[in-house]
Amino acid sequence: MDIKISPSMLASDFANLEAELKKCENAGADMIHLDVMDGHFVPNITIGAPVIKAMRAVCGVPFDVHLMISDPLKYIEDFADAGADVITFHVECSSDISKTIDKIIACGCKASLSVKPGTDIEAVYPYMDRLSMVLVMTVEPGFGGQSFMADMMPKIEKLRADYPEVDIQVDGGVNAETVKVCAKAGANVFVAGSAVFKSSDPAATIQLLKENAGNV
Ligand code: DX5
Ligand code: ZN
């Protein structure tokens, strides 16, 4: 499986988004993770499609948009038009899951479903034929900088055993150590917010994450 690192812009300097994106691009980031929160599905509010569109204009790396919103179906076109490449939404949301996946694909993006820590991985199984990625949350969604939940690893192991080809993404508390645990369980796409942006050398950190994920 291809190993991909997706720095989460939630931990970046919002006053200097262009410079922060360039930093990731030059450091070899495979995707850019963009956390969209609506203050309803999760307690926090972050950015929406207009900000992503502005970021798209100054960055050539694929955008991995993580929708933590209650009604994603309503906004898929907006995020696709803004330049999303992969759109992840939550199986716990209130939109029709099947229609939302179809909409993402019809808009020319790759579809991905995510499970919160309390949700069984089997919840995504009915949709696997149309998903290019599954995101297993390793924190409760809503905030950056939380501690990694190692007890989510059995979900990744099961999903990898049942679906050898799908991209499995992990998000929350991923750093140079926890990335090894996730990779060993079968994950191959790693979101890292604090680990990259709080590092004194983000490029070296991205390389280290890649190496550590590859050496398990
Ligand atoms: C949390 C977000 C994450 C967050 C990760 O709800 O989905 O993408 O930015 O941040 P770190 O890597 O700092 O845990
Ligand atoms: Zn995220």
CSV table of C-alpha atoms and ligand atoms in Angstrom, one decimal:
chain,number,residue,atom,x,y,z
A,1,MET,CA,0.0,0.0,0.0
A,2,ASP,CA,1.2,3.5,-0.7
A,3,ILE,CA,2.0,5.5,2.4
A,4,LYS,CA,0.6,9.0,2.4
A,5,ILE,CA,1.1,11.8,4.9
A,6,SER,CA,-1.7,14.4,5.1
A,7,PRO,CA,-0.8,17.4,7.3
A,8,SER,CA,-3.9,18.9,9.0
A,9,MET,CA,-4.1,22.6,8.4
A,10,LEU,CA,-6.1,22.9,11.6
A,11,ALA,CA,-2.8,23.3,13.5
A,12,SER,CA,-1.3,25.7,11.0
A,13,ASP,CA,-1.0,29.5,11.3
A,14,PHE,CA,-4.3,30.8,9.8
A,15,ALA,CA,-2.8,34.2,9.2
A,16,ASN,CA,-0.3,32.7,6.8
A,17,LEU,CA,-2.2,29.9,5.0
A,18,GLU,CA,-0.3,30.3,1.7
A,19,ALA,CA,3.1,30.0,3.4
A,20,GLU,CA,1.9,27.1,5.5
A,21,LEU,CA,0.6,25.2,2.4
A,22,LYS,CA,3.9,25.9,0.6
A,23,LYS,CA,5.7,24.5,3.6
A,24,CYS,CA,3.7,21.2,3.3
A,25,GLU,CA,4.1,21.1,-0.5
A,26,ASN,CA,7.9,21.5,-0.3
A,27,ALA,CA,8.1,19.0,2.6
A,28,GLY,CA,6.6,16.3,0.5
A,29,ALA,CA,3.1,16.1,1.9
A,30,ASP,CA,1.0,13.7,-0.2
A,31,MET,CA,-2.3,15.4,0.6
A,32,ILE,CA,-3.5,18.4,2.6
A,33,HIS,CA,-6.1,17.6,5.3
A,34,LEU,CA,-8.8,20.2,5.8
A,35,ASP,CA,-11.1,19.9,8.8
A,36,VAL,CA,-14.5,21.4,8.3
A,37,MET,CA,-16.6,21.7,11.5
A,38,ASP,CA,-20.1,23.1,11.8
A,39,GLY,CA,-20.6,23.6,15.5
A,40,HIS,CA,-23.4,21.1,15.4
A,41,PHE,CA,-21.9,17.7,14.5
A,42,VAL,CA,-19.0,18.7,16.7
A,43,PRO,CA,-18.7,21.6,19.2
A,44,ASN,CA,-16.2,23.6,17.2
A,45,ILE,CA,-16.5,25.7,14.0
A,46,THR,CA,-13.6,26.0,11.6
A,47,ILE,CA,-13.5,26.8,7.9
A,48,GLY,CA,-15.9,26.3,4.9
A,49,ALA,CA,-15.8,26.0,1.1
A,50,PRO,CA,-14.7,29.7,0.4
A,51,VAL,CA,-11.6,29.3,2.4
A,52,ILE,CA,-10.8,26.0,0.8
A,53,LYS,CA,-11.3,27.5,-2.7
A,54,ALA,CA,-8.8,30.3,-1.8
A,55,MET,CA,-6.3,27.7,-0.6
A,56,ARG,CA,-6.7,25.7,-3.8
A,57,ALA,CA,-5.6,28.6,-5.9
A,58,VAL,CA,-2.2,28.6,-4.2
A,59,CYS,CA,-1.5,24.9,-3.7
A,60,GLY,CA,-1.0,22.0,-6.1
A,61,VAL,CA,-1.2,19.1,-3.5
A,62,PRO,CA,-4.5,17.1,-3.5
A,63,PHE,CA,-7.0,18.2,-0.9
A,64,ASP,CA,-8.4,15.7,1.6
A,65,VAL,CA,-11.5,17.4,3.0
A,66,HIS,CA,-12.8,16.0,6.3
A,67,LEU,CA,-16.4,17.0,6.8
A,68,MET,CA,-17.5,17.0,10.5
A,69,ILE,CA,-20.9,18.4,9.7
A,70,SER,CA,-24.4,17.2,10.3
A,71,ASP,CA,-25.8,17.4,6.8
A,72,PRO,CA,-22.9,16.9,4.3
A,73,LEU,CA,-25.1,16.0,1.4
A,74,LYS,CA,-26.3,19.7,1.2
A,75,TYR,CA,-22.7,20.9,0.8
A,76,ILE,CA,-20.9,18.3,-1.4
A,77,GLU,CA,-21.1,20.4,-4.6
A,78,ASP,CA,-19.7,23.5,-2.8
A,79,PHE,CA,-16.7,21.5,-1.5
A,80,ALA,CA,-16.2,19.8,-4.9
A,81,ASP,CA,-16.3,23.2,-6.7
A,82,ALA,CA,-13.9,24.6,-4.1
A,83,GLY,CA,-11.3,22.0,-5.2
A,84,ALA,CA,-11.6,19.0,-2.9
A,85,ASP,CA,-10.1,15.8,-4.3
A,86,VAL,CA,-11.2,13.3,-1.6
A,87,ILE,CA,-14.2,14.1,0.5
A,88,THR,CA,-14.6,12.3,3.8
A,89,PHE,CA,-17.8,12.5,5.8
A,90,HIS,CA,-19.1,10.7,8.9
A,91,VAL,CA,-21.3,7.6,9.0
A,92,GLU,CA,-22.9,9.1,12.1
A,93,CYS,CA,-24.2,12.2,10.2
A,94,SER,CA,-27.8,12.8,9.4
A,95,SER,CA,-27.6,12.9,5.6
A,96,ASP,CA,-28.5,9.8,3.6
A,97,ILE,CA,-25.2,8.0,3.4
A,98,SER,CA,-25.7,6.3,0.1
A,99,LYS,CA,-26.9,9.5,-1.6
A,100,THR,CA,-24.0,11.4,-0.2
A,101,ILE,CA,-21.5,9.0,-1.6
A,102,ASP,CA,-23.1,9.1,-5.0
A,103,LYS,CA,-23.1,12.8,-4.9
A,104,ILE,CA,-19.4,13.0,-4.1
A,105,ILE,CA,-18.6,10.6,-7.0
A,106,ALA,CA,-20.9,12.4,-9.4
A,107,CYS,CA,-19.0,15.7,-8.5
A,108,GLY,CA,-15.8,14.0,-9.6
A,109,CYS,CA,-14.3,13.4,-6.2
A,110,LYS,CA,-13.2,10.3,-4.3
A,111,ALA,CA,-15.6,9.3,-1.5
A,112,SER,CA,-14.5,8.3,2.0
A,113,LEU,CA,-16.4,7.5,5.1
A,114,SER,CA,-15.3,8.0,8.7
A,115,VAL,CA,-16.1,6.4,12.0
A,116,LYS,CA,-16.0,8.1,15.4
A,117,PRO,CA,-14.3,6.2,18.3
A,118,GLY,CA,-17.7,4.8,19.5
A,119,THR,CA,-18.8,3.5,16.1
A,120,ASP,CA,-18.1,-0.1,14.9
A,121,ILE,CA,-16.1,-0.4,11.7
A,122,GLU,CA,-18.8,-2.6,10.2
A,123,ALA,CA,-20.9,0.5,9.9
A,124,VAL,CA,-19.0,1.4,6.7
A,125,TYR,CA,-19.2,-2.1,5.2
A,126,PRO,CA,-22.4,-1.7,3.2
A,127,TYR,CA,-20.7,1.1,1.2
A,128,MET,CA,-17.3,-0.3,0.6
A,129,ASP,CA,-17.7,-0.8,-3.1
A,130,ARG,CA,-17.9,2.9,-3.7
A,131,LEU,CA,-15.3,4.1,-1.1
A,132,SER,CA,-11.7,4.8,-2.0
A,133,MET,CA,-10.8,5.5,1.7
A,134,VAL,CA,-12.1,4.9,5.2
A,135,LEU,CA,-11.0,7.2,8.0
A,136,VAL,CA,-10.8,5.6,11.5
A,137,MET,CA,-10.8,8.4,14.1
A,138,THR,CA,-8.2,8.0,16.8
A,139,VAL,CA,-9.6,10.9,18.9
A,140,GLU,CA,-13.2,12.2,19.3
A,141,PRO,CA,-13.6,14.6,16.4
A,142,GLY,CA,-13.7,18.3,17.2
A,143,PHE,CA,-10.3,19.5,18.3
A,144,GLY,CA,-6.6,19.2,17.3
A,145,GLY,CA,-3.9,18.3,19.8
A,146,GLN,CA,-5.7,15.4,21.6
A,147,SER,CA,-4.2,12.1,22.8
A,148,PHE,CA,-4.1,9.1,20.5
A,149,MET,CA,-6.5,6.3,21.3
A,150,ALA,CA,-4.6,3.0,20.8
A,151,ASP,CA,-7.8,1.0,21.4
A,152,MET,CA,-9.0,1.9,17.9
A,153,MET,CA,-6.4,-0.4,16.4
A,154,PRO,CA,-8.6,-3.5,16.3
A,155,LYS,CA,-10.9,-1.6,13.9
A,156,ILE,CA,-8.0,-1.0,11.5
A,157,GLU,CA,-6.8,-4.6,11.7
A,158,LYS,CA,-10.3,-5.9,10.9
A,159,LEU,CA,-10.8,-3.5,8.0
A,160,ARG,CA,-7.4,-4.2,6.5
A,161,ALA,CA,-8.0,-8.0,6.8
A,162,ASP,CA,-11.4,-7.7,5.1
A,163,TYR,CA,-10.4,-5.0,2.5
A,164,PRO,CA,-6.7,-5.4,1.6
A,165,GLU,CA,-6.9,-2.7,-1.1
A,166,VAL,CA,-8.7,0.3,0.5
A,167,ASP,CA,-6.9,3.3,1.8
A,168,ILE,CA,-7.2,3.4,5.6
A,169,GLN,CA,-6.6,6.8,7.1
A,170,VAL,CA,-6.1,7.6,10.8
A,171,ASP,CA,-6.7,11.0,12.3
A,172,GLY,CA,-6.0,12.3,15.8
A,173,GLY,CA,-2.8,12.2,17.9
A,174,VAL,CA,-0.6,10.8,15.1
A,175,ASN,CA,3.1,11.4,15.7
A,176,ALA,CA,6.4,9.7,15.0
A,177,GLU,CA,5.6,7.0,17.6
A,178,THR,CA,1.9,6.4,17.2
A,179,VAL,CA,2.3,6.3,13.4
A,180,LYS,CA,4.1,3.0,13.8
A,181,VAL,CA,1.3,1.5,15.8
A,182,CYS,CA,-1.3,2.6,13.1
A,183,ALA,CA,0.9,1.3,10.2
A,184,LYS,CA,1.3,-2.0,12.0
A,185,ALA,CA,-2.4,-2.3,12.3
A,186,GLY,CA,-2.8,-1.7,8.6
A,187,ALA,CA,-3.3,2.0,8.1
A,188,ASN,CA,-1.6,3.7,5.2
A,189,VAL,CA,-2.8,7.3,5.2
A,190,PHE,CA,-1.8,9.5,8.2
A,191,VAL,CA,-3.2,12.8,9.2
A,192,ALA,CA,-0.9,14.9,11.4
A,193,GLY,CA,-1.7,18.3,12.7
A,194,SER,CA,0.2,19.2,15.8
A,195,ALA,CA,3.1,16.8,15.0
A,196,VAL,CA,3.8,18.7,11.8
A,197,PHE,CA,3.0,22.3,12.6
A,198,LYS,CA,4.3,22.4,16.2
A,199,SER,CA,7.6,20.9,14.9
A,200,SER,CA,10.7,23.1,14.5
A,201,ASP,CA,11.3,21.3,11.2
A,202,PRO,CA,8.1,20.2,9.6
A,203,ALA,CA,9.8,18.8,6.5
A,204,ALA,CA,12.0,16.5,8.7
A,205,THR,CA,8.8,15.5,10.7
A,206,ILE,CA,6.9,14.6,7.5
A,207,GLN,CA,9.9,12.5,6.3
A,208,LEU,CA,10.2,10.8,9.7
A,209,LEU,CA,6.4,10.0,9.7
A,210,LYS,CA,6.8,8.4,6.3
A,211,GLU,CA,9.9,6.4,7.3
A,212,ASN,CA,8.4,5.2,10.6
A,213,ALA,CA,5.2,4.2,8.8
A,214,GLY,CA,7.2,2.3,6.2
A,215,ASN,CA,9.4,0.4,8.6
A,216,VAL,CA,7.0,-1.8,10.5
B,1,DX5,C1,-9.9,16.4,14.8
B,1,DX5,C2,-9.5,16.6,13.4
B,1,DX5,C3,-8.0,16.3,13.2
B,1,DX5,C4,-7.0,17.2,13.9
B,1,DX5,C5,-5.8,16.3,14.2
B,1,DX5,O1,-11.2,16.5,14.9
B,1,DX5,O2,-10.2,15.8,12.6
B,1,DX5,O3,-7.7,16.3,11.8
B,1,DX5,O4,-6.7,18.3,13.2
B,1,DX5,O5,-4.9,17.0,14.9
B,1,DX5,P1,-3.7,16.4,15.7
B,1,DX5,O6,-2.9,15.7,14.7
B,1,DX5,O7,-3.1,17.5,16.4
B,1,DX5,O8,-4.3,15.4,16.7
B,2,ZN,ZN,-9.5,15.6,10.5
